[in-house]
Amino acid sequence: MQDIRNIAIIAHVDHGKTTLVDKMLMAGHLFRDNQPTEDLILDNNDLERERGITILSKNVSIQYKNTKINIIDTPGHADFGGEVERVLNMADGCLLLVDAFEGPMPQTRFVLQKAIEIGLKPILVVNKVDKPNCRPEEVQEEVFDLMYSLNASEDQLDFHTIYGSAKQGWMSDDWNKPSDSIQPLLDAILKYIPAPKRLEGTPQMLITSLDYSNYVGRIAVGRVHRGTLESGKDYALCKRDGSIVKTRIKELDVFEGLGRTKVEKVSSGDICALIGIESFDIGDTITDLENPEPLDPIAIDEPTMSMLFTINNSPFYGQDGKYVTSRHIYERLLRELDKNLAMRLEETDSSDSWIVYGRGVLHLSILIETMRREGYELQVGQPKVIIKQIDGEGYEPVEQLTINVPEEYASKIIDVITRRKGEMTSMENKGDRMHIEFIIPSRGIIGLNNIVLTLSAGEAIMAHRFLEFQPWKGPIEKRLNGSIIAGESGNAYAYALDKLQDRGRFFIEPQTEVYAGQVVGEHSKEGDLVVNVTKSKKLTNMRASGSDDKVQLPPPVIFSLEEALEYIKEDEYVEVTPKAMRIRKIILDETERKRLAKKG
């Protein structure tokens, strides 16, 4: 029997987790001819690389001193809580990775809390000690205080600490004495992380993760809890609702390096992938056919936000998308439900729109962005917070928000957040920056990122995580400025935009195709304004002094997908196609809009 260690890696966004895993893979000699590659190997989908975040958890393994180390890369964002819960169930210990300057952050806390509840033994890795003004010792004390406040056991509080720089490729027990490799970390894993307990008896495996292949369909991934699984044999699949189905494992794979290797059987403690199991869900148990004993299913965080998804019915529909019909979009959303645990789908009265529930704006915008890149065209409405009725009273989701900002901007930011029903819970100085914590309704966070960055000249670092449902906090003031709406379809002219500059700021540049009802800018006052941006200059054969001056336009405001979703009002949609993103009024016709406004 081979020695095994199963570890999950926990870290806040951008603390160097994926870089560290890449260095561990290099130490396990997983590259062709041991040549390191420049790319991040684990964050292998384009979206993850562009944003520098991990969205999907991944499994890889390395061999070190005759021991197989299974590494599970977890997302740091609270929006992907569904991913985190499942993957921690496969581990026996975790590496808690913390930046030597920033210290533990809210998202570290989110995943660490889950790991401590499950009972995982942590090793603290203080990364980026090569940074100027880093404070490794203080950070280690902060982590101890954090774990104490999360009710960690004495065994968990007695954690081992390693210092180093993943980017430079070294780890050491003393940060003042750099080593020349990351071997001290691998030795610490073998020494401090317990090997999985070998449980004999009838086989049991909880399905905690999913893989998908175009050839074999859905693949169940999990850790064998007890006994041995063999390929080609029949087993019982115990579902969440208590029903039991007979199923057969057609192929059994274990993770080796960056890929998977086919094996005949897998014993208790190892992580494996099962091919050929039909109609399973995350949280189901594979167990003995004669004597089925299901394991407890995983508790999944509930969604906190919803958005309306609908087909693209704007005048520009079908121009650059491959999949535009309601059938295409509905099938794609159903496929997403297969692997996206924290997502729910609800059908509406009309056949071409659906309500999609998720963990936050980021969670849903990643889905929209992925669909867009696959060639789908769709429209999405304003994100709405889920309100729960408890004893006849409305309860809404509340989040913990932390903002790290230079001292001179702190008062402006506190003012904005308290206006959005945020309550300040703590405030401390860290050098020349302030670290402020708030409790704020999820509604108040929608659209906040943009405002905070503007007020702090781009200096603020903002992070938030879901806490609980609390009684409704009352109305929150939203964007007061109205929209500038195109009154006619056609090409936008610089001449027209120039004459309208004093009315507000624009989202389009000259020569952009627009349609009537499209939102082309933000009005400088309240209330919507309909303008004609397609008006060209009437030419005469007379020259007039001063009238032929060169037009000078400020650059247009360009939104990212999340910003657009957070910006729109209730009567607006974001139209998303593979090549473009536009904001539009739900009702394009101006007279129709006025008639409905009169009706109220």
Coordinates of C-alpha atoms in Angstrom, one line a residue:
M1 CA 0.0 0.0 0.0
Q2 CA 1.3 3.4 -0.9
D3 CA 1.7 6.3 1.5
I4 CA -0.8 9.1 0.7
R5 CA -1.3 12.6 1.9
N6 CA -4.4 14.6 0.9
I7 CA -4.0 18.4 1.3
A8 CA -6.2 21.3 0.3
I9 CA -4.6 24.7 -0.3
I10 CA -6.5 27.7 1.2
A11 CA -5.6 31.3 0.4
H12 CA -7.1 34.7 -0.3
V13 CA -7.2 35.9 -3.9
D14 CA -3.7 36.8 -5.2
H15 CA -1.7 35.5 -2.2
G16 CA 0.3 33.2 -4.5
K17 CA -1.6 29.9 -4.2
T18 CA -1.5 28.8 -7.8
T19 CA 2.1 29.9 -8.1
L20 CA 3.0 27.7 -5.1
V21 CA 1.2 24.7 -6.5
D22 CA 3.1 25.1 -9.8
K23 CA 6.4 25.1 -7.8
M24 CA 5.3 22.0 -6.0
L25 CA 4.6 20.3 -9.3
M26 CA 8.1 21.2 -10.4
A27 CA 9.6 19.7 -7.3
G28 CA 7.7 16.5 -8.1
H29 CA 9.3 16.6 -11.6
L30 CA 6.1 16.7 -13.5
F31 CA 7.4 18.5 -16.5
R32 CA 8.7 17.1 -19.7
D33 CA 12.4 17.0 -19.3
N34 CA 11.9 18.9 -16.0
Q35 CA 11.6 22.1 -18.0
P36 CA 9.4 24.5 -16.1
T37 CA 6.8 26.4 -18.2
E38 CA 6.0 30.0 -17.7
D39 CA 2.3 29.6 -17.6
L40 CA 0.2 28.9 -14.5
I41 CA -0.6 25.3 -15.0
L42 CA -3.6 25.0 -12.7
D43 CA -5.6 28.1 -13.7
N44 CA -5.9 26.8 -17.2
N45 CA -9.1 28.3 -18.4
D46 CA -8.8 31.8 -20.0
L47 CA -11.1 33.5 -17.5
E48 CA -9.0 32.3 -14.6
R49 CA -5.8 33.5 -16.2
E50 CA -7.2 36.9 -17.1
R51 CA -8.7 37.6 -13.7
G52 CA -6.0 35.9 -11.7
I53 CA -8.6 33.9 -9.7
T54 CA -9.3 30.3 -9.3
I55 CA -12.9 29.4 -10.1
L56 CA -13.0 25.7 -10.3
S57 CA -11.3 23.4 -7.8
K58 CA -8.7 21.1 -9.4
N59 CA -6.9 17.9 -8.4
V60 CA -3.3 17.1 -9.1
S61 CA -0.8 14.9 -7.4
I62 CA 3.0 14.6 -7.0
Q63 CA 5.4 11.9 -5.8
Y64 CA 7.8 12.9 -3.1
K65 CA 10.0 10.4 -1.1
N66 CA 7.8 7.4 -2.1
T67 CA 4.7 9.3 -0.9
K68 CA 1.8 10.4 -3.1
I69 CA 0.7 13.9 -2.3
N70 CA -2.8 14.7 -3.6
I71 CA -3.1 18.5 -3.9
I72 CA -6.6 20.1 -4.1
D73 CA -6.6 23.7 -5.3
T74 CA -9.6 25.6 -3.8
P75 CA -11.2 28.8 -4.9
G76 CA -10.6 31.8 -2.5
H77 CA -13.8 33.7 -3.4
A78 CA -16.8 33.4 -1.1
D79 CA -18.9 33.5 -4.3
F80 CA -17.6 30.0 -5.1
G81 CA -18.5 28.6 -1.6
G82 CA -20.2 25.7 -3.3
E83 CA -16.8 24.6 -4.7
V84 CA -15.0 25.0 -1.4
E85 CA -17.4 22.9 0.8
R86 CA -17.1 19.9 -1.4
V87 CA -13.3 19.8 -2.0
L88 CA -12.4 20.2 1.7
N89 CA -14.2 16.9 2.4
M90 CA -11.5 15.1 0.4
A91 CA -8.6 16.4 2.4
D92 CA -6.9 15.4 5.7
G93 CA -5.0 18.6 6.2
C94 CA -4.6 22.0 4.6
L95 CA -1.9 24.5 3.7
L96 CA -3.0 28.0 4.8
L97 CA -1.3 30.4 2.5
V98 CA -1.0 34.0 3.7
D99 CA 0.7 37.1 2.3
A100 CA 3.5 38.3 4.6
F101 CA 2.3 41.9 4.2
E102 CA -1.5 41.8 4.0
G103 CA -2.0 39.0 6.6
P104 CA -5.2 36.9 6.8
M105 CA -8.1 38.4 4.7
P106 CA -11.9 37.9 4.8
Q107 CA -11.8 35.2 2.1
T108 CA -9.1 33.3 3.9
R109 CA -11.3 33.4 6.9
F110 CA -14.3 32.0 4.9
V111 CA -12.5 28.9 3.7
L112 CA -10.5 28.4 6.9
Q113 CA -13.7 28.4 8.9
K114 CA -15.0 25.5 6.8
A115 CA -11.7 23.6 7.1
I116 CA -11.6 24.0 11.0
E117 CA -15.3 22.8 11.2
I118 CA -14.4 19.7 9.3
G119 CA -11.3 19.2 11.6
L120 CA -8.4 19.6 9.1
K121 CA -4.9 20.1 10.5
P122 CA -3.3 23.2 9.0
I123 CA 0.3 24.1 8.1
L124 CA 0.7 27.9 7.9
V125 CA 2.7 29.1 4.8
V126 CA 3.7 32.8 5.1
N127 CA 4.3 33.7 1.4
K128 CA 6.0 36.7 -0.3
V129 CA 8.5 37.4 2.5
D130 CA 10.7 38.9 -0.2
K131 CA 8.3 41.9 -0.4
P132 CA 9.5 45.2 1.1
N133 CA 7.9 46.2 4.5
C134 CA 6.6 42.6 5.1
R135 CA 5.8 41.5 8.6
P136 CA 6.0 37.7 8.9
E137 CA 6.0 37.4 12.7
E138 CA 3.0 39.7 13.2
V139 CA 1.1 37.8 10.4
Q140 CA 1.7 34.5 12.2
E141 CA 0.3 36.0 15.4
E142 CA -2.7 37.3 13.5
V143 CA -3.4 33.8 12.0
F144 CA -3.2 32.3 15.5
D145 CA -5.7 34.9 16.8
L146 CA -8.0 34.3 13.8
M147 CA -7.9 30.5 14.4
Y148 CA -8.6 31.0 18.1
S149 CA -11.6 33.1 17.2
L150 CA -12.9 30.4 14.9
N151 CA -12.9 27.9 17.8
A152 CA -10.0 25.8 16.5
S153 CA -9.0 22.8 18.7
E154 CA -5.7 22.7 20.6
D155 CA -4.3 20.3 18.1
Q156 CA -5.2 22.7 15.2
L157 CA -3.8 25.7 17.1
D158 CA -0.5 23.9 17.5
F159 CA 0.3 24.4 13.8
H160 CA 3.7 24.4 12.1
T161 CA 4.8 27.6 10.2
I162 CA 6.9 27.8 7.0
Y163 CA 8.1 31.0 5.5
G164 CA 9.2 31.7 1.9
S165 CA 8.6 33.1 -1.6
A166 CA 6.7 30.9 -4.0
K167 CA 7.6 33.2 -6.9
Q168 CA 11.4 32.8 -6.2
G169 CA 10.9 29.1 -5.5
W170 CA 12.1 28.7 -1.9
M171 CA 10.6 27.8 1.6
S172 CA 12.3 27.7 5.0
D173 CA 11.5 27.3 8.7
D174 CA 13.2 30.7 9.3
W175 CA 12.4 33.6 7.0
N176 CA 15.7 35.2 7.6
K177 CA 17.5 32.2 6.3
P178 CA 16.3 31.5 2.7
S179 CA 16.8 28.0 1.4
D180 CA 17.4 27.0 -2.3
S181 CA 14.2 24.9 -2.9
I182 CA 10.7 24.3 -1.6
Q183 CA 11.6 20.9 -0.1
P184 CA 11.2 22.2 3.5
L185 CA 7.5 22.6 2.7
L186 CA 7.2 19.1 1.2
D187 CA 9.0 17.6 4.3
A188 CA 6.6 19.5 6.6
I189 CA 3.6 18.0 4.7
L190 CA 4.9 14.5 5.2
K191 CA 5.7 15.2 8.9
Y192 CA 2.6 17.2 10.1
I193 CA -0.3 16.2 7.8
P194 CA -1.8 12.9 8.9
A195 CA -2.1 10.1 6.4
P196 CA -5.7 9.1 5.7
K197 CA -7.1 6.5 8.0
R198 CA -7.4 3.1 6.3
L199 CA -10.9 1.8 6.9
E200 CA -11.6 -1.8 6.1
G201 CA -15.1 -3.1 5.3
T202 CA -17.7 -2.6 2.6
P203 CA -16.8 0.2 0.2
Q204 CA -18.1 3.8 0.7
M205 CA -17.3 6.9 -1.4
L206 CA -18.9 10.3 -1.2
I207 CA -19.1 12.0 -4.6
T208 CA -17.8 15.5 -3.8
S209 CA -16.8 16.9 -7.2
L210 CA -17.5 16.6 -10.9
D211 CA -15.6 16.4 -14.1
Y212 CA -17.0 16.5 -17.6
S213 CA -15.7 15.0 -20.8
N214 CA -17.3 15.2 -24.2
Y215 CA -16.6 11.5 -24.8
V216 CA -17.9 9.9 -21.6
G217 CA -20.1 12.6 -20.1
R218 CA -20.1 13.4 -16.4
I219 CA -17.3 11.9 -14.2
A220 CA -17.8 11.5 -10.5
V221 CA -14.8 12.5 -8.3
G222 CA -14.4 11.8 -4.6
R223 CA -12.3 10.1 -2.0
V224 CA -12.8 6.5 -1.1
H225 CA -13.9 6.6 2.6
R226 CA -13.8 2.9 3.4
G227 CA -13.0 -0.4 1.7
T228 CA -11.9 -0.8 -2.0
L229 CA -13.6 0.1 -5.3
E230 CA -13.0 -2.0 -8.4
S231 CA -13.7 -1.2 -12.0
G232 CA -16.3 -3.3 -13.9
K233 CA -18.2 -4.2 -10.7
D234 CA -21.8 -3.3 -9.7
Y235 CA -22.4 -0.9 -6.8
A236 CA -25.3 0.9 -5.2
L237 CA -25.7 4.7 -5.7
C238 CA -27.5 6.2 -2.7
K239 CA -29.1 9.5 -3.6
R240 CA -29.9 12.5 -1.4
D241 CA -33.6 11.8 -1.4
G242 CA -33.0 8.3 0.1
S243 CA -33.5 6.3 -3.1
I244 CA -31.0 3.6 -4.1
V245 CA -30.0 2.8 -7.7
K246 CA -27.8 0.0 -9.1
T247 CA -24.9 1.3 -11.1
R248 CA -21.6 0.0 -12.6
I249 CA -18.2 1.5 -12.6
K250 CA -16.9 1.2 -16.2
E251 CA -13.5 2.8 -15.6
L252 CA -11.6 3.8 -12.5
D253 CA -8.9 6.6 -12.6
V254 CA -6.6 8.0 -10.0
F255 CA -4.9 11.4 -10.3
E256 CA -1.2 11.3 -11.3
G257 CA 0.6 14.5 -12.0
L258 CA -1.6 16.8 -14.1
G259 CA -3.6 14.0 -15.6
R260 CA -5.4 10.8 -14.7
T261 CA -4.2 7.2 -14.8
K262 CA -6.5 4.2 -15.3
V263 CA -6.3 1.6 -12.5
E264 CA -8.2 -1.6 -11.6
K265 CA -8.9 -0.8 -8.0
V266 CA -8.6 2.1 -5.5
S267 CA -8.4 1.7 -1.7
S268 CA -9.6 3.8 1.2
G269 CA -7.9 7.2 1.5
D270 CA -7.1 7.8 -2.2
I271 CA -8.9 10.3 -4.4
C272 CA -10.3 8.8 -7.7
A273 CA -12.6 9.5 -10.6
L274 CA -15.4 7.1 -11.6
I275 CA -16.5 6.9 -15.2
G276 CA -19.8 5.3 -16.3
I277 CA -22.0 6.2 -13.4
E278 CA -25.3 7.6 -14.6
S279 CA -27.6 10.4 -13.1
F280 CA -25.6 11.1 -10.0
D281 CA -25.5 14.3 -7.9
I282 CA -22.9 15.8 -5.7
G283 CA -23.4 14.4 -2.2
D284 CA -24.5 10.9 -3.4
T285 CA -22.7 7.9 -2.0
I286 CA -21.3 4.9 -3.9
T287 CA -21.5 1.9 -1.7
D288 CA -21.9 -1.9 -1.5
L289 CA -24.8 -3.3 -3.5
E290 CA -25.8 -6.0 -0.9
N291 CA -25.4 -3.8 2.2
P292 CA -25.8 -0.1 1.2
E293 CA -24.6 2.4 3.8
P294 CA -24.8 6.0 2.7
L295 CA -22.5 8.7 4.1
D296 CA -23.9 12.1 5.2
P297 CA -24.5 14.3 2.2
I298 CA -22.7 17.7 2.0
A299 CA -24.4 20.8 3.2
I300 CA -24.3 23.5 0.4
D301 CA -24.5 27.2 1.0
E302 CA -27.7 28.7 -0.2
P303 CA -27.9 31.2 -3.1
T304 CA -28.2 34.9 -2.1
M305 CA -28.9 36.6 -5.4
S306 CA -31.0 36.2 -8.5
M307 CA -31.0 37.5 -12.0
L308 CA -33.4 37.2 -14.9
F309 CA -31.8 35.6 -18.0
T310 CA -33.7 36.0 -21.3
I311 CA -33.1 35.6 -25.1
N312 CA -31.6 38.5 -27.0
N313 CA -34.5 40.2 -28.8
S314 CA -32.7 43.5 -29.6
P315 CA -32.6 44.8 -33.2
F316 CA -29.0 43.5 -33.4
Y317 CA -29.8 39.9 -32.3
G318 CA -28.1 37.1 -34.1
Q319 CA -25.4 39.3 -35.7
D320 CA -22.4 37.6 -34.0
G321 CA -23.7 34.8 -31.8
K322 CA -24.0 31.1 -32.7
Y323 CA -26.6 30.1 -30.1
V324 CA -29.5 32.6 -29.9
T325 CA -32.7 30.6 -29.3
S326 CA -34.4 29.9 -26.0
R327 CA -33.8 26.2 -26.4
H328 CA -30.0 26.7 -26.7
I329 CA -29.9 29.0 -23.6
Y330 CA -32.1 26.7 -21.5
E331 CA -30.0 23.6 -22.4
R332 CA -26.8 25.5 -21.5
L333 CA -28.2 26.6 -18.1
L334 CA -29.3 23.0 -17.4
R335 CA -25.8 21.8 -18.2
E336 CA -24.4 24.4 -15.8
L337 CA -26.6 23.1 -13.0
D338 CA -24.9 19.7 -13.4
K339 CA -21.6 21.0 -12.1
N340 CA -22.4 24.4 -10.4
L341 CA -23.6 23.4 -7.0
A342 CA -24.6 26.7 -5.6
M343 CA -26.7 27.6 -8.6
R344 CA -30.5 27.2 -8.9
L345 CA -32.8 27.7 -12.0
E346 CA -36.5 28.7 -11.9
E347 CA -38.7 28.9 -15.0
T348 CA -40.9 32.0 -15.4
D349 CA -44.3 32.4 -17.1
S350 CA -42.8 33.1 -20.5
S351 CA -40.9 30.3 -22.3
D352 CA -37.9 32.5 -23.2
S353 CA -36.8 33.8 -19.8
W354 CA -35.5 32.1 -16.6
I355 CA -34.5 33.2 -13.1
V356 CA -31.0 32.1 -12.2
Y357 CA -30.0 32.1 -8.5
G358 CA -26.4 32.3 -7.4
R359 CA -24.0 33.2 -4.6
G360 CA -23.3 36.8 -5.8
V361 CA -22.7 39.0 -8.8
L362 CA -19.3 37.5 -9.5
H363 CA -20.6 34.0 -9.4
L364 CA -23.3 34.8 -12.0
S365 CA -21.2 37.0 -14.1
I366 CA -18.6 34.2 -14.5
L367 CA -21.4 32.1 -15.9
I368 CA -22.5 34.8 -18.3
E369 CA -18.9 35.5 -19.5
T370 CA -18.3 31.7 -20.1
M371 CA -21.5 31.5 -22.1
R372 CA -20.6 34.5 -24.1
R373 CA -17.2 33.0 -25.0
E374 CA -19.0 29.8 -26.1
G375 CA -21.0 31.8 -28.7
Y376 CA -24.2 32.5 -26.8
E377 CA -26.3 35.7 -27.1
L378 CA -28.5 36.6 -24.1
Q379 CA -29.8 39.5 -22.0
V380 CA -29.7 39.7 -18.2
G381 CA -31.7 41.9 -15.9
Q382 CA -30.6 43.7 -12.7
P383 CA -29.3 41.5 -9.9
K384 CA -31.8 41.1 -7.1
V385 CA -31.2 40.0 -3.5
I386 CA -33.2 37.0 -2.2
I387 CA -35.6 38.0 0.6
K388 CA -36.7 35.2 3.0
Q389 CA -39.9 35.3 4.9
I390 CA -39.4 34.3 8.5
D391 CA -42.4 34.6 10.9
G392 CA -44.0 37.0 8.5
E393 CA -41.0 39.3 8.4
G394 CA -38.6 39.9 5.5
Y395 CA -35.0 38.8 6.1
E396 CA -32.2 39.7 3.7
P397 CA -28.6 38.5 3.2
V398 CA -25.9 40.5 5.1
E399 CA -22.2 40.4 4.4
Q400 CA -19.0 41.3 6.2
L401 CA -17.1 43.9 4.2
T402 CA -13.5 44.8 4.7
I403 CA -11.8 47.8 3.1
N404 CA -8.1 48.6 3.2
V405 CA -7.6 52.2 2.1
P406 CA -5.1 55.1 2.5
E407 CA -5.9 57.2 5.5
E408 CA -6.9 60.4 3.7
Y409 CA -9.8 58.6 1.9
A410 CA -11.2 56.8 4.9
S411 CA -13.9 59.3 5.9
K412 CA -15.4 59.6 2.4
I413 CA -15.7 55.8 2.1
I414 CA -17.2 55.4 5.6
D415 CA -19.8 58.0 4.6
V416 CA -20.8 56.2 1.4
I417 CA -21.1 52.8 3.2
T418 CA -23.1 54.1 6.1
R419 CA -25.5 55.6 3.6
R420 CA -26.0 52.1 2.2
K421 CA -27.0 50.8 5.6
G422 CA -23.5 49.6 6.5
E423 CA -22.5 49.5 10.2
M424 CA -18.8 49.9 11.0
T425 CA -17.6 47.2 13.4
S426 CA -13.8 47.9 13.6
M427 CA -11.2 50.3 12.3
E428 CA -7.4 50.0 12.8
N429 CA -4.3 51.6 11.5
K430 CA -1.9 49.5 9.5
G431 CA 1.0 51.8 8.6
D432 CA -0.3 54.7 6.5
R433 CA -3.4 52.7 5.6
M434 CA -6.7 52.1 7.4
H435 CA -8.3 48.6 7.7
I436 CA -12.1 49.1 8.2
E437 CA -14.7 46.4 8.7
F438 CA -18.4 46.7 8.2
I439 CA -21.6 44.7 8.3
I440 CA -23.6 45.6 5.2
P441 CA -26.7 44.2 3.4
S442 CA -25.8 42.4 0.1
R443 CA -28.0 45.0 -1.7
G444 CA -25.6 47.7 -0.5
I445 CA -22.6 45.9 -2.1
I446 CA -24.1 45.9 -5.6
G447 CA -22.4 48.8 -7.5
L448 CA -20.2 49.7 -4.5
N449 CA -16.9 48.6 -6.0
N450 CA -16.9 51.3 -8.6
I451 CA -17.7 54.1 -6.1
V452 CA -15.1 53.0 -3.7
L453 CA -12.4 52.9 -6.4
T454 CA -13.4 56.3 -7.7
L455 CA -13.4 57.9 -4.2
S456 CA -10.0 56.4 -3.3
A457 CA -8.3 57.1 -6.6
G458 CA -8.0 53.4 -7.3
E459 CA -6.2 52.7 -4.0
A460 CA -8.8 50.7 -2.0
I461 CA -8.7 46.9 -1.6
M462 CA -12.2 45.6 -1.0
A463 CA -13.4 42.1 0.0
H464 CA -16.7 40.8 1.3
R465 CA -18.2 37.5 2.4
F466 CA -21.7 36.3 3.2
L467 CA -22.6 36.2 7.0
E468 CA -26.3 35.4 7.5
F469 CA -29.9 36.5 6.9
Q470 CA -31.0 39.5 9.0
P471 CA -34.2 41.5 9.2
W472 CA -34.8 43.9 6.2
K473 CA -32.7 47.1 6.7
G474 CA -35.0 49.5 4.8
P475 CA -34.5 51.2 1.4
I476 CA -31.1 52.1 0.1
E477 CA -30.5 55.0 -2.3
K478 CA -29.4 53.9 -5.7
R479 CA -27.9 55.6 -8.7
L480 CA -29.8 58.9 -9.0
N481 CA -28.5 60.0 -12.5
G482 CA -30.8 59.0 -15.4
S483 CA -29.7 57.4 -18.6
I484 CA -29.0 58.9 -22.0
I485 CA -31.0 56.9 -24.5
A486 CA -30.6 56.8 -28.3
G487 CA -33.8 58.0 -30.0
E488 CA -32.9 56.6 -33.4
S489 CA -31.0 53.7 -34.9
G490 CA -27.9 54.2 -37.0
N491 CA -24.3 55.3 -36.8
A492 CA -23.2 57.6 -33.9
Y493 CA -21.5 60.7 -35.2
A494 CA -18.7 62.7 -33.5
Y495 CA -20.6 65.9 -34.5
A496 CA -23.7 64.8 -32.5
L497 CA -21.7 63.5 -29.5
D498 CA -19.8 66.8 -29.4
K499 CA -23.0 68.9 -29.2
L500 CA -24.3 66.7 -26.4
Q501 CA -21.2 66.6 -24.2
D502 CA -22.6 68.9 -21.5
R503 CA -25.6 66.5 -21.0
G504 CA -23.5 63.8 -19.4
R505 CA -20.8 61.1 -20.1
F506 CA -21.1 58.6 -23.0
F507 CA -20.5 54.9 -23.2
I508 CA -20.0 54.8 -27.0
E509 CA -17.5 56.3 -29.4
P510 CA -18.1 57.8 -32.8
Q511 CA -19.0 55.3 -35.6
T512 CA -20.6 52.9 -33.2
E513 CA -23.8 51.3 -34.5
V514 CA -26.7 52.0 -32.1
Y515 CA -30.4 51.3 -32.0
A516 CA -33.4 53.2 -30.6
G517 CA -33.8 52.4 -26.9
Q518 CA -30.1 51.6 -26.4
V519 CA -28.5 53.4 -23.3
V520 CA -25.6 55.3 -24.7
G521 CA -24.6 57.4 -21.7
E522 CA -25.3 58.6 -18.2
H523 CA -27.3 61.8 -17.8
S524 CA -25.8 64.5 -15.6
K525 CA -29.2 65.0 -13.9
E526 CA -32.0 62.8 -12.6
G527 CA -34.4 61.4 -15.1
D528 CA -33.8 59.8 -18.5
L529 CA -33.0 61.8 -21.6
V530 CA -33.6 60.7 -25.2
V531 CA -31.1 62.1 -27.7
N532 CA -30.3 61.7 -31.4
V533 CA -26.6 60.6 -31.6
T534 CA -26.9 59.7 -35.4
K535 CA -27.3 63.4 -36.5
S536 CA -24.6 64.4 -39.0
K537 CA -23.5 67.9 -39.9
K538 CA -25.5 69.4 -42.8
L539 CA -22.9 70.3 -45.5
T540 CA -23.2 73.5 -47.5
N541 CA -20.8 74.9 -50.1
M542 CA -20.1 78.0 -47.9
R543 CA -17.2 78.1 -45.5
A544 CA -18.0 79.7 -42.1
S545 CA -15.2 80.7 -39.7
G546 CA -15.0 78.6 -36.6
S547 CA -17.7 76.1 -37.6
D548 CA -15.2 73.6 -38.9
D549 CA -13.2 73.2 -35.7
K550 CA -12.0 69.8 -34.9
V551 CA -14.3 67.9 -32.5
Q552 CA -12.6 66.9 -29.3
L553 CA -14.4 64.1 -27.3
P554 CA -13.5 62.6 -23.9
P555 CA -12.9 58.8 -24.1
P556 CA -16.1 56.8 -23.5
V557 CA -16.8 55.0 -20.2
I558 CA -16.2 51.2 -20.8
F559 CA -17.8 48.8 -18.4
S560 CA -16.7 45.3 -17.4
L561 CA -19.5 42.8 -17.3
E562 CA -19.8 43.0 -13.4
E563 CA -19.8 46.8 -13.5
A564 CA -22.6 46.8 -16.2
L565 CA -24.7 44.4 -14.1
E566 CA -24.2 46.5 -11.0
Y567 CA -24.9 49.7 -12.9
I568 CA -28.2 49.0 -14.7
K569 CA -31.6 50.1 -13.3
E570 CA -34.7 48.0 -12.9
D571 CA -36.1 48.9 -16.4
E572 CA -32.8 48.0 -18.2
Y573 CA -31.1 44.9 -19.5
V574 CA -27.5 44.1 -20.3
E575 CA -27.3 42.6 -23.8
V576 CA -24.4 40.2 -24.0
T577 CA -23.1 38.8 -27.3
P578 CA -19.7 37.2 -28.1
K579 CA -18.3 40.5 -29.5
A580 CA -20.3 43.2 -27.8
M581 CA -22.0 44.2 -24.5
R582 CA -24.7 46.9 -24.6
I583 CA -27.0 48.4 -22.0
R584 CA -30.6 48.9 -23.2
K585 CA -34.1 49.8 -21.9
I586 CA -36.4 46.7 -21.6
I587 CA -39.0 48.7 -23.6
L588 CA -37.2 50.2 -26.6
D589 CA -40.1 52.4 -27.9
E590 CA -40.1 55.8 -26.3
T591 CA -43.9 56.4 -26.5
E592 CA -44.6 53.0 -25.0
R593 CA -42.2 53.8 -22.1
K594 CA -44.0 57.1 -21.5
R595 CA -47.4 55.4 -21.6
L596 CA -46.3 52.8 -19.0
A597 CA -44.7 55.5 -16.8
K598 CA -48.1 57.4 -16.7
K599 CA -49.9 54.2 -15.7
G600 CA -47.2 54.0 -12.9

